[in-house]
Amino acid sequence: MSVATAAPRVDLRRLGITIAAPTLAIVFSLLITALILISTGDPVMSTLDQVWAYGKQPRVIALTVNQATTYYLSALAVAIGFRMNLFNIGVDGQYRLAAFAAAVVGSSFELPKPLHLFVIVLVAMLVGAMWAGIAAVLKVTRGVSEVISTIMLNAIATALIAFMLREVAVEVAGSNNIGTKPIAESGALPGIPLIPESPLEVFGFIVVAALAGVAYTVVLGRTRFGFDLRATGHSESAAVASGVNVRRMVIVSMLLSGAVAGLVGMPQLLGGASRSYSLDFPAGLGFTGIAIALLGRNNALGMAFSALLFSFLDASSIILDINDISKEIVLIMQGTIVLSVVVAYELVRRYSIVAEQRRVSRQLAEEQASARPKEVST
Amino acid sequence: MRRVTTLAAAILAGALVLTSCGGDDAAETTPKDDTGTSAAASDIKVGLAYDIGGRGDQSFNDAAAAGLDKAAEEFGVETKEAEASNGEPESAKEERLRALASAGFNPIIAVGFAYSASVVTVAKELPDTQFAIIDDSAAVGDNIANLLFAEEQGSFLVGAAAALKSEAGNIGFVGGVDVPLIHKFEAGYKAGAEAVNPDIEVQIKYLTQPPDFSGFGDPAKGKTAAAGMFDNGADVVYQAAGGSGGGVFEAAKDAGGFAIGVDSDQYNTADPAVQDVIITSMLKKVDVAVYDFLKTVTEDNFTAGPLTYDLEKDGVGYSTSGGQIDDITDKLEEYKEQIISGEITVPTE
């Protein structure tokens, strides 16, 4: 009976701890930001005021949600690796190569709309998985750390795209930009007028991102595969002992991570105005994804909030710049959040271990205390 | 799990800090708002949106900034500058233009081809705002002026200068990033050198591939590339590499060779220690274009459509500061006349 009543109380406390850490981190980074603002002679309150007034415009909200959609997919891809104790730094190269391949394939033919979209997304996922798969194969066959190999693969992806873009690029007359042939209208994913009064629509791909978040939670939390994956992440030897094929898990989880990474470029490619992969296709989203996965603690909902926070900060850099406040403050803030969230989690983790030890020892002491009188009486 | 998390955080934080350090130059130079400092105060507010790099790159963006400053001083217009972040999506560029417009800035000048699609989108939304875009003629609209440069013509002349000055018959070209815009510099340079000496050897090297645009801001890369060319027998190297160009000058100094600057007269802007190796610079007068454009706007004379700054308009050219090419300027002027008259057509690719 005591177990049954104790369980929800512990869960509540754990929830409190889970939320406490990121909140602490954000408050801490706000403090640092405030200090920097003061040291550069910018008024703190009016700066935050400007950011808030700008950020709550419907147009900017739509912009924030759109950027968050891309960030979220990137964070999901990273988180799949994290849960397995794999550090996939290569999400960046994976999504760029995937988006490039999808743009080339998608622009080479026309199909009825849903099918065309499906093919493009499928190509992106396959290419992303394949690129991540190289790192996985190297790891299980040669023991190459995925940290090293994925960083290398990022650089190789950059060179590969630059080379192939020259081969397939169509030049737009008078432009100094080059890109792939635009994908036909049948490959366009219409936006959703989600934000009232906003002239901008939200990427239609937000639906896919939300579904991916749900699938992530269900697969990792509710299936045998997810259990094996988390078990391997916690302790490889324990996983082996309970019959998990670790090599297979490394391959499968890297492939999954890469496939999700393949989705990262899709909102822009299918929902953007140009529908092509050009020189100015957004880069570096894979690294932002790492930060967001850390802040969101690999939790589907937590990462959604983190993605929104990061894209809100990104949007605010535009207005800061225009208001003569150096926009690098946003980078500093994002950096501080990531660093302090890790520190906060570590502190909270140590605190909860100590608290748990105290609780157990108190319980033991109570049991002993209640047992002792009996001993005396006999 | 924890090991990975800590590692990830450490790497990321490092990367973020480095990125923010990289932006320091631009952050330090606070934009000028000289309203009312000049004689003819104007109620025109000019917005200028840079691509990555912004004010302080000692090259392309600084040239645009110089034109803006001059216009601010002479016409008394209020100015505001904004700068792109690394790797941002198109939507962020659009939003920068919209935010400038909604703060009352009109006209808005977009510096760099990356703004092409964004300018088209936003110009349609805001038909009463006047836009200008530099280095792009694909953005077409009733309220868009395209300011273009014949970089290949200017590069032809410095190519000819390099070939005339080279004793080894071997010269080099260092491009910042492998993009079509820089290919124009390369094509003109090569054509100019070959016009003087058909057998000349031209070594070509691009520092980075897009989307890695660090080749426009990494002097160390420029130095390595140029040093390699000097080792391979080149004695003059031309750089179209933005902020990386300083490294090319250093390499030339170390090797006892010569270098050619780009965009502005770098004999005057570069580190005095390397001044003597810069025999000439290919001038791309972005400042003139920006100034002229703002002049037409203050005179209520905005004209949409392309305007090309070439040799004839004196929008591109070569510099003579330092006097190291005084002996060959006659020849260069001859080529210049031939290009203007159409006798020589300079390739762009």
XYZ file of C-alpha atoms in Angstrom:
727
model
C 0.000 0.000 0.000
C 2.768 2.383 0.901
C 4.315 1.705 -2.518
C 1.098 2.633 -4.290
C 0.821 5.990 -2.533
C 4.514 6.747 -2.786
C 4.698 6.344 -6.553
C 2.710 9.428 -7.640
C 4.446 11.580 -5.024
C 7.855 10.615 -6.376
C 6.647 11.328 -9.924
C 5.471 14.790 -8.925
C 8.804 15.484 -7.362
C 10.628 14.207 -10.414
C 8.485 16.452 -12.600
C 9.375 19.377 -10.378
C 13.057 18.539 -10.711
C 12.753 18.133 -14.484
C 11.184 21.563 -14.865
C 13.393 23.206 -12.256
C 16.610 22.612 -14.163
C 15.723 24.304 -17.472
C 13.919 27.105 -15.644
C 17.004 27.751 -13.551
C 19.123 27.721 -16.676
C 16.912 30.224 -18.481
C 16.774 32.535 -15.476
C 20.544 32.303 -15.126
C 21.097 33.134 -18.789
C 18.672 36.062 -18.510
C 20.805 37.351 -15.648
C 23.991 37.007 -17.692
C 22.317 38.721 -20.632
C 21.176 41.538 -18.366
C 24.720 41.961 -17.052
C 26.099 42.132 -20.589
C 23.436 44.642 -21.595
C 24.331 46.785 -18.589
C 28.034 46.546 -19.358
C 27.438 47.659 -22.954
C 25.283 50.504 -21.708
C 21.965 49.301 -23.098
C 18.902 49.633 -20.890
C 17.807 46.125 -19.852
C 14.086 46.561 -19.354
C 13.445 48.548 -22.511
C 15.473 46.037 -24.530
C 13.396 43.143 -23.266
C 10.320 45.265 -23.879
C 11.286 45.858 -27.499
C 11.933 42.167 -28.025
C 8.598 41.245 -26.513
C 6.634 43.879 -28.434
C 8.242 42.730 -31.642
C 7.938 39.020 -30.923
C 4.208 39.073 -30.242
C 3.251 40.429 -33.649
C 1.294 37.756 -35.571
C 3.754 37.898 -38.468
C 6.709 37.273 -36.188
C 4.897 34.487 -34.343
C 4.354 32.696 -37.656
C 8.029 33.165 -38.451
C 8.999 31.799 -35.038
C 6.769 28.743 -35.386
C 8.176 28.010 -38.832
C 11.748 28.164 -37.677
C 10.874 26.084 -34.616
C 9.448 23.367 -36.876
C 12.822 22.902 -38.546
C 14.690 23.093 -35.257
C 12.367 20.541 -33.701
C 12.981 17.932 -36.396
C 16.702 18.497 -36.024
C 16.476 18.065 -32.251
C 14.484 14.846 -32.657
C 17.171 13.426 -34.935
C 19.863 14.276 -32.396
C 17.794 12.972 -29.466
C 17.370 9.522 -31.013
C 21.153 9.200 -30.953
C 21.433 10.674 -27.449
C 19.022 8.125 -25.993
C 21.323 5.436 -27.302
C 24.455 7.178 -26.026
C 25.413 8.080 -29.589
C 26.440 11.622 -30.405
C 25.279 12.276 -33.953
C 27.017 15.558 -34.787
C 26.388 14.720 -38.404
C 22.738 15.794 -38.520
C 23.954 18.926 -40.275
C 25.553 17.117 -43.188
C 22.780 14.521 -43.285
C 19.972 17.021 -43.731
C 21.814 19.142 -46.262
C 22.733 16.164 -48.425
C 19.207 14.782 -48.020
C 17.575 18.074 -48.986
C 19.888 18.421 -51.968
C 19.142 14.905 -53.213
C 15.431 15.393 -52.610
C 15.504 18.666 -54.554
C 17.301 17.043 -57.490
C 15.030 13.992 -57.599
C 11.871 15.976 -56.872
C 12.494 18.444 -59.675
C 13.145 15.764 -62.276
C 9.530 14.649 -62.689
C 5.926 15.500 -61.917
C 3.460 13.264 -60.134
C 0.027 13.726 -58.573
C 0.470 15.910 -55.514
C 0.420 13.511 -52.540
C 2.573 10.989 -54.365
C 5.096 13.606 -55.465
C 5.441 14.907 -51.915
C 5.753 11.376 -50.602
C 8.544 10.500 -53.030
C 10.501 13.665 -52.189
C 10.255 13.067 -48.449
C 11.129 9.402 -48.889
C 14.263 10.257 -50.876
C 15.290 12.731 -48.182
C 14.846 10.165 -45.417
C 16.726 7.474 -47.327
C 19.661 9.744 -48.138
C 19.815 11.044 -44.565
C 19.758 7.484 -43.238
C 22.396 6.370 -45.707
C 24.783 9.184 -44.745
C 24.329 8.441 -41.047
C 24.644 4.743 -41.835
C 28.236 5.218 -42.994
C 29.160 6.412 -39.500
C 27.225 3.512 -37.955
C 28.966 0.895 -40.090
C 32.366 2.421 -39.316
C 31.535 2.295 -35.620
C 30.418 -1.344 -35.445
C 32.999 -2.760 -37.836
C 36.075 -0.654 -37.125
C 35.247 0.924 -33.774
C 35.467 4.478 -35.163
C 33.907 6.976 -32.772
C 30.747 8.402 -34.326
C 31.752 11.851 -33.035
C 34.785 11.896 -35.300
C 33.231 10.200 -38.304
C 30.099 12.357 -38.371
C 32.138 15.564 -38.182
C 34.195 14.315 -41.114
C 31.038 13.327 -42.985
C 29.701 16.868 -42.529
C 32.726 18.270 -44.319
C 32.479 15.630 -47.025
C 28.784 16.406 -47.511
C 29.626 20.087 -47.992
C 32.202 19.308 -50.659
C 29.975 16.734 -52.329
C 27.032 19.137 -52.554
C 29.233 21.949 -53.855
C 30.583 19.660 -56.544
C 27.250 18.177 -57.585
C 25.414 21.488 -57.417
C 27.687 22.722 -60.177
C 26.763 19.725 -62.293
C 23.005 20.029 -61.940
C 22.541 23.703 -61.231
C 20.352 25.829 -63.413
C 21.432 29.424 -63.681
C 18.852 32.085 -63.220
C 19.590 34.907 -65.632
C 21.188 37.830 -63.851
C 21.486 36.081 -60.527
C 24.693 35.296 -58.765
C 22.953 32.499 -56.943
C 22.844 28.964 -58.281
C 20.429 26.262 -57.298
C 18.731 23.071 -58.393
C 15.809 23.244 -60.792
C 12.719 24.290 -58.813
C 10.359 21.474 -57.856
C 7.092 21.535 -59.829
C 3.911 22.912 -58.275
C 2.745 19.357 -57.537
C 5.607 19.063 -55.055
C 4.613 22.143 -53.080
C 3.253 21.633 -49.601
C 0.678 24.356 -48.915
C 1.002 26.379 -45.726
C -1.561 26.535 -42.949
C -3.026 29.892 -41.843
C -2.497 28.869 -38.222
C -1.734 32.286 -36.740
C -4.696 34.683 -36.974
C -4.020 38.025 -38.664
C -0.616 36.927 -39.870
C 0.214 37.525 -43.527
C 2.562 34.548 -43.293
C 1.356 30.989 -43.262
C 2.836 28.266 -41.120
C 4.727 25.475 -42.910
C 2.395 22.561 -43.717
C 5.236 20.328 -42.597
C 4.493 21.246 -38.987
C 1.987 18.363 -39.031
C 4.737 15.913 -39.933
C 6.980 17.374 -37.224
C 4.232 16.911 -34.617
C 3.591 13.340 -35.767
C 7.314 12.637 -35.615
C 7.328 13.880 -32.018
C 4.467 11.552 -31.100
C 6.097 8.615 -32.883
C 9.360 9.340 -31.049
C 7.631 9.235 -27.668
C 5.656 6.089 -28.440
C 8.478 4.114 -30.038
C 11.020 4.929 -27.345
C 8.705 4.710 -24.381
C 6.225 2.018 -25.301
C 7.925 -0.570 -27.487
C 10.400 -3.378 -27.044
C 12.712 -1.659 -29.515
C 12.592 1.568 -27.537
C 13.363 -0.294 -24.342
C 16.352 -2.012 -25.933
C 17.561 1.325 -27.237
C 17.319 3.067 -23.883
C 18.824 0.061 -22.101
C 21.814 0.122 -24.428
C 22.163 3.814 -23.800
C 22.185 3.345 -20.028
C 24.522 0.396 -19.855
C 25.853 -1.502 -22.789
C 27.013 -4.496 -20.770
C 23.654 -4.820 -19.039
C 21.957 -4.660 -22.423
C 24.206 -7.382 -23.800
C 23.507 -9.509 -20.737
C 19.773 -9.216 -21.328
C 20.138 -10.337 -24.912
C 20.262 -7.078 -26.840
C 22.325 -7.114 -30.005
C 24.220 -3.867 -29.462
C 25.757 -3.706 -32.941
C 22.355 -4.031 -34.526
C 20.999 -1.343 -32.211
C 23.799 1.057 -33.167
C 23.085 0.576 -36.859
C 19.309 0.845 -36.516
C 19.330 3.880 -34.267
C 21.842 5.736 -36.443
C 19.743 4.948 -39.518
C 16.648 6.244 -37.719
C 18.454 9.352 -36.562
C 19.647 9.980 -40.104
C 16.192 9.404 -41.564
C 14.686 11.984 -39.224
C 17.600 14.298 -40.036
C 16.540 13.935 -43.651
C 13.258 15.630 -42.728
C 14.969 18.756 -41.377
C 15.311 20.484 -44.734
C 11.825 19.555 -45.920
C 9.768 22.429 -44.435
C 11.986 24.900 -46.294
C 12.252 22.872 -49.505
C 8.548 22.050 -49.851
C 7.092 25.125 -48.161
C 9.579 27.838 -49.154
C 9.044 30.176 -52.085
C 11.858 28.907 -54.292
C 11.446 25.119 -53.833
C 15.043 24.505 -54.792
C 18.345 23.828 -53.079
C 20.487 26.884 -53.701
C 23.630 28.450 -52.265
C 21.658 30.141 -49.514
C 19.813 27.041 -48.311
C 19.831 27.295 -44.501
C 22.923 25.676 -42.991
C 23.907 24.787 -39.448
C 20.470 23.590 -38.316
C 22.004 20.314 -37.160
C 24.081 22.075 -34.520
C 21.154 24.084 -33.230
C 19.342 20.749 -32.962
C 21.990 19.498 -30.524
C 21.456 22.524 -28.295
C 17.693 22.100 -28.376
C 17.854 18.377 -27.613
C 20.075 19.158 -24.614
C 17.770 21.886 -23.353
C 14.646 19.793 -23.924
C 16.297 16.824 -22.265
C 15.442 14.525 -25.189
C 11.800 14.820 -24.215
C 9.390 15.310 -27.114
C 7.469 18.101 -25.405
C 10.535 19.640 -23.802
C 12.238 19.863 -27.167
C 9.172 21.530 -28.680
C 9.383 24.295 -26.077
C 13.139 24.610 -26.528
C 12.751 24.853 -30.296
C 10.218 27.651 -29.866
C 12.499 29.442 -27.420
C 15.492 29.243 -29.737
C 13.575 30.413 -32.771
C 12.007 33.240 -30.773
C 15.500 34.346 -29.771
C 16.599 34.095 -33.398
C 13.729 36.283 -34.509
C 14.514 38.822 -31.818
C 18.050 39.167 -33.171
C 16.539 40.950 -36.186
C 14.867 43.659 -34.120
C 17.856 44.022 -31.776
C 20.063 44.622 -34.787
C 17.710 47.286 -36.111
C 17.504 48.938 -32.697
C 21.294 49.259 -32.520
C 21.760 46.587 -29.868
C 24.354 44.069 -30.927
C 22.499 40.964 -31.974
C 25.352 38.731 -30.848
C 23.655 38.979 -27.458
C 21.282 36.292 -28.745
C 24.159 33.899 -29.405
C 25.540 34.581 -25.952
C 22.146 33.914 -24.434
C 21.691 30.657 -26.350
C 25.177 29.545 -25.376
C 24.613 30.334 -21.715
C 21.306 28.466 -21.718
C 22.946 25.324 -23.088
C 25.880 25.440 -20.700
C 23.847 26.266 -17.628
C 21.153 23.710 -18.387
C 23.758 20.954 -18.343
C 25.223 22.280 -15.113
C 21.737 22.613 -13.617
C 20.817 19.046 -14.549
C 24.015 17.749 -13.024
C 23.350 19.679 -9.803
C 19.774 18.484 -9.684
C 20.880 14.908 -10.400
C 23.383 14.951 -7.543
C 20.833 16.565 -5.286
C 18.243 13.903 -6.028
C 20.759 11.108 -5.438
C 21.593 12.587 -2.046
C 17.910 13.104 -1.288
C 17.167 9.537 -2.265
C 19.985 8.232 -0.046
C 18.685 10.271 2.899
C 15.161 9.024 2.330
C 16.301 5.406 2.256
C 18.496 5.776 5.326
C 15.689 7.524 7.190
C 13.332 4.675 6.277
C 15.875 2.122 7.376
C 16.427 3.976 10.641
C 12.706 4.093 11.279
C 12.392 0.373 10.618
C 15.280 -0.357 12.929
C 13.858 1.928 15.578
C 10.515 0.186 15.408
C 12.211 -3.218 15.436
C 14.495 -2.515 18.387
C 11.900 -2.385 21.188
C 10.764 -5.847 20.149
C 14.315 -7.135 20.442
C 14.544 -5.627 23.889
C 11.272 -7.091 25.026
C 12.201 -10.613 23.970
C 24.379 9.176 -21.812
C 25.816 11.719 -19.380
C 29.238 11.563 -20.949
C 27.747 12.325 -24.347
C 25.615 15.136 -22.958
C 28.529 16.873 -21.316
C 30.678 16.468 -24.397
C 27.903 17.849 -26.562
C 27.409 20.850 -24.310
C 31.096 21.625 -24.208
C 31.490 21.481 -27.989
C 28.350 23.522 -28.588
C 29.128 26.210 -26.093
C 32.575 26.500 -27.624
C 31.093 26.843 -31.079
C 28.587 29.456 -29.974
C 31.211 31.503 -28.198
C 33.459 31.362 -31.257
C 30.615 32.461 -33.491
C 29.852 35.393 -31.277
C 33.523 36.348 -31.188
C 33.554 36.283 -34.971
C 30.814 38.851 -35.041
C 32.631 41.211 -32.728
C 34.023 43.496 -35.419
C 30.608 44.244 -36.735
C 29.172 44.692 -33.272
C 31.764 47.213 -32.231
C 31.120 49.578 -35.068
C 27.812 50.995 -34.058
C 25.790 52.210 -36.985
C 25.693 55.928 -37.476
C 22.525 57.892 -37.258
C 23.718 61.308 -38.213
C 20.463 63.096 -38.441
C 20.660 66.809 -38.807
C 24.449 66.962 -38.686
C 24.646 68.161 -42.244
C 23.507 71.296 -43.934
C 20.694 69.792 -45.937
C 18.738 67.709 -43.454
C 16.412 65.340 -45.217
C 13.422 63.397 -43.918
C 14.483 60.339 -45.903
C 15.377 57.287 -43.817
C 17.630 54.768 -45.521
C 17.797 51.127 -44.463
C 20.774 49.005 -45.474
C 20.684 45.221 -45.093
C 24.027 43.425 -45.304
C 24.668 39.793 -45.974
C 26.998 37.910 -43.591
C 30.035 39.960 -42.584
C 28.513 43.386 -42.403
C 30.374 46.605 -41.790
C 34.019 46.039 -40.922
C 34.982 43.447 -43.550
C 37.478 45.905 -45.161
C 36.025 44.955 -48.497
C 32.662 44.689 -50.220
C 30.393 45.560 -47.286
C 32.655 48.379 -46.150
C 32.453 49.861 -49.622
C 28.658 49.907 -49.361
C 28.958 51.424 -45.888
C 31.272 54.139 -47.232
C 28.707 55.117 -49.856
C 26.034 55.215 -47.212
C 28.129 57.374 -44.874
C 28.910 59.798 -47.664
C 25.248 60.110 -48.573
C 24.297 60.555 -44.923
C 26.770 63.384 -44.628
C 25.857 65.162 -47.829
C 22.108 64.702 -47.991
C 21.425 64.485 -44.272
C 19.482 61.254 -44.604
C 18.949 59.077 -41.555
C 20.504 55.638 -41.907
C 20.099 52.230 -40.321
C 22.107 49.101 -40.917
C 21.199 45.481 -40.268
C 23.209 42.343 -40.875
C 22.409 38.720 -41.687
C 23.207 35.839 -39.353
C 25.163 32.816 -40.510
C 23.050 30.133 -42.173
C 19.745 31.907 -41.724
C 16.775 30.915 -43.910
C 15.236 33.101 -46.592
C 12.377 33.988 -44.254
C 14.792 35.767 -41.909
C 16.086 37.940 -44.753
C 12.517 38.797 -45.728
C 11.735 39.645 -42.134
C 14.783 41.929 -41.891
C 13.528 43.902 -44.886
C 9.980 44.022 -43.499
C 11.162 45.121 -40.060
C 13.210 47.922 -41.641
C 10.246 48.985 -43.756
C 7.815 48.918 -40.857
C 10.227 51.109 -38.863
C 9.769 53.677 -41.612
C 12.922 53.105 -43.647
C 12.501 53.842 -47.320
C 14.449 53.245 -49.538
C 16.010 49.961 -48.459
C 19.273 48.756 -49.956
C 19.998 45.026 -49.913
C 23.711 44.323 -50.162
C 24.462 41.059 -51.915
C 22.848 38.497 -54.188
C 21.565 36.420 -51.270
C 18.729 38.924 -50.874
C 17.435 38.368 -54.408
C 14.353 36.252 -53.650
C 13.600 38.101 -50.406
C 13.613 41.506 -52.103
C 11.153 40.271 -54.731
C 8.766 38.925 -52.087
C 8.874 41.952 -49.824
C 8.820 44.499 -52.667
C 5.528 42.971 -53.816
C 4.083 43.235 -50.306
C 5.191 46.844 -49.896
C 4.726 48.594 -53.253
C 5.335 52.025 -51.729
C 8.806 51.170 -50.456
C 11.726 51.554 -52.833
C 14.356 48.825 -52.927
C 17.818 48.518 -54.388
C 19.798 45.309 -54.583
C 23.514 45.062 -55.281
C 25.013 42.318 -57.476
C 21.726 40.892 -58.670
C 19.524 41.522 -61.677
C 17.192 38.568 -61.210
C 15.058 40.487 -58.713
C 12.699 42.423 -60.948
C 9.918 44.751 -59.843
C 8.495 48.239 -60.281
C 10.106 49.315 -57.016
C 13.425 47.474 -57.329
C 16.629 49.002 -58.683
C 19.441 46.569 -59.520
C 22.957 47.873 -59.042
C 25.368 45.723 -61.035
C 29.083 45.702 -61.714
C 31.188 44.483 -64.613
C 33.744 42.832 -62.317
C 35.186 40.916 -65.254
C 36.228 44.169 -66.975
C 38.133 45.476 -63.980
C 39.640 42.040 -63.415
C 40.753 41.938 -67.048
C 42.843 45.047 -66.488
C 44.511 43.781 -63.311
C 45.052 40.440 -65.074
C 46.889 42.315 -67.802
C 48.852 44.193 -65.140
C 49.804 40.902 -63.461
C 51.015 39.415 -66.718
C 52.993 42.550 -67.584
C 54.621 42.569 -64.147
C 55.259 38.838 -63.935
C 58.780 37.760 -64.787
C 58.123 34.063 -64.274
C 55.148 33.857 -66.628
C 53.247 32.306 -63.753
C 50.523 34.083 -61.751
C 47.821 33.136 -59.260
C 44.184 33.806 -58.396
C 42.701 33.236 -54.926
C 38.897 33.253 -54.776
C 37.134 33.467 -51.431
C 34.208 31.138 -52.004
C 33.471 29.085 -55.089
C 30.377 31.004 -56.252
C 29.358 32.377 -59.673
C 30.072 35.960 -58.619
C 33.744 35.205 -57.965
C 33.968 33.198 -61.189
C 33.490 36.524 -62.993
C 36.630 37.892 -61.318
C 38.556 34.776 -62.267
C 37.365 34.776 -65.888
C 38.266 38.421 -66.447
C 41.650 38.064 -64.754
C 42.570 35.058 -66.823
C 41.446 36.684 -70.064
C 43.440 39.829 -69.265
C 46.592 37.869 -68.465
C 46.270 35.786 -71.618
C 45.744 38.873 -73.737
C 49.233 39.985 -72.708
C 50.923 36.594 -72.691
C 49.004 33.690 -74.287
C 51.352 31.134 -72.691
C 51.012 32.414 -69.151
C 50.268 29.918 -66.412
C 47.406 30.936 -64.094
C 47.047 29.011 -60.833
C 43.518 29.104 -59.434
C 42.331 28.280 -55.957
C 39.062 28.794 -54.110
C 39.275 28.793 -50.313
C 35.920 27.240 -49.418
C 32.830 25.732 -50.990
C 29.356 27.060 -50.203
C 27.533 26.909 -47.810
C 30.836 27.379 -46.005
C 31.336 31.113 -46.577
C 34.304 31.349 -44.217
C 36.526 31.771 -47.287
C 35.522 35.430 -47.300
C 36.777 35.978 -43.766
C 39.705 33.710 -43.011
C 43.150 35.296 -43.597
C 44.926 32.074 -42.546
C 43.323 30.158 -45.400
C 44.224 32.942 -47.810
C 47.827 32.914 -46.672
C 48.198 29.147 -47.070
C 46.673 29.136 -50.536
C 48.782 32.054 -51.765
C 51.970 30.678 -50.205
C 51.362 27.470 -52.166
C 51.110 29.452 -55.400
C 54.323 31.374 -54.723
C 56.043 28.061 -53.954
C 54.805 26.779 -57.290
C 56.516 29.588 -59.114
C 53.950 32.363 -59.244
C 55.179 35.904 -58.657
C 51.878 37.856 -58.709
C 48.668 36.743 -56.970
C 45.267 38.426 -57.311
C 42.769 37.865 -54.540
C 38.991 38.193 -54.636
C 38.515 36.852 -51.148
C 37.110 39.640 -48.975
C 38.547 39.474 -45.474
C 40.828 36.549 -46.369
C 42.802 38.837 -48.661
C 45.035 40.068 -45.841
C 46.584 36.606 -45.681
C 47.358 36.715 -49.395
C 49.261 39.983 -48.885
C 51.253 38.443 -46.036
C 52.151 35.442 -48.171
C 53.313 37.771 -50.939
C 55.464 39.673 -48.464
C 57.011 36.450 -47.135
C 57.700 35.117 -50.622
C 58.992 38.402 -51.978
C 56.241 38.409 -54.592
C 53.450 40.806 -55.513
C 49.736 40.849 -54.796
C 46.690 42.562 -56.261
C 43.879 43.823 -54.069
C 40.163 43.854 -54.699
C 37.000 45.964 -54.318
C 38.612 49.031 -52.731
C 42.087 50.542 -53.088
C 43.728 48.154 -50.661
C 47.092 49.905 -50.848
C 45.441 52.453 -48.573
C 43.336 50.136 -46.401
C 45.631 47.151 -45.832
C 48.158 46.752 -43.030
C 51.038 49.204 -43.740
C 53.533 46.334 -43.285
C 52.316 44.695 -46.500
C 51.576 47.887 -48.393
C 54.581 47.605 -50.687
C 53.535 44.249 -52.157
C 50.173 45.566 -53.389
C 50.909 46.738 -56.909
C 47.309 47.600 -57.741
C 43.717 46.824 -56.756
C 40.688 45.992 -58.854
C 38.200 48.677 -57.899
C 34.558 47.751 -57.618
C 32.961 51.017 -56.658
C 30.059 49.823 -54.570
C 30.306 53.089 -52.625
C 29.717 55.079 -55.802
C 26.724 52.928 -56.692
C 25.166 53.315 -53.248
C 25.846 57.045 -53.196
C 24.466 57.565 -56.717
C 21.381 55.564 -55.899
C 20.672 57.602 -52.779
C 21.263 60.758 -54.767
C 18.559 59.794 -57.239
C 16.220 59.003 -54.366
C 16.774 62.338 -52.618
C 16.155 64.031 -55.952
C 12.923 62.066 -56.179
C 14.278 60.358 -59.246
C 14.086 56.651 -58.388
C 14.475 54.419 -61.434
C 13.663 50.739 -61.286
C 15.608 48.155 -63.232
C 19.247 47.289 -63.859
C 22.070 49.804 -63.849
C 25.490 48.369 -64.659
C 28.633 50.026 -63.393
C 31.308 49.142 -65.915
C 34.555 50.646 -67.175
C 32.683 53.181 -69.249
C 30.805 54.487 -66.210
C 33.990 54.244 -64.164
C 32.187 51.834 -61.823
C 35.087 49.377 -62.003
C 38.764 50.016 -62.633
C 42.237 49.673 -61.188
C 44.155 51.716 -58.643
C 47.605 53.246 -59.032
C 48.433 54.146 -55.426
C 52.045 53.328 -54.596
C 53.182 53.965 -58.139
C 54.253 50.389 -58.830
C 52.420 50.100 -62.124
C 53.179 53.572 -63.413
C 55.346 52.013 -66.118
C 52.477 50.009 -67.598
C 49.475 52.299 -67.182
C 49.693 53.300 -70.853
C 49.153 49.690 -71.879
C 46.335 49.249 -69.357
C 44.617 52.384 -70.624
C 44.843 50.959 -74.142
C 43.079 47.791 -73.035
C 40.541 49.874 -71.206
C 39.730 51.840 -74.362
C 39.413 48.620 -76.334
C 36.974 47.166 -73.795
C 34.884 50.328 -73.723
C 34.786 50.521 -77.516
C 33.759 46.875 -77.672
C 36.902 45.758 -79.472
C 37.563 43.354 -76.618
C 34.686 41.435 -75.093
C 35.603 40.123 -71.676
C 34.224 36.676 -70.818
C 32.261 36.340 -67.590
C 32.818 32.628 -67.143
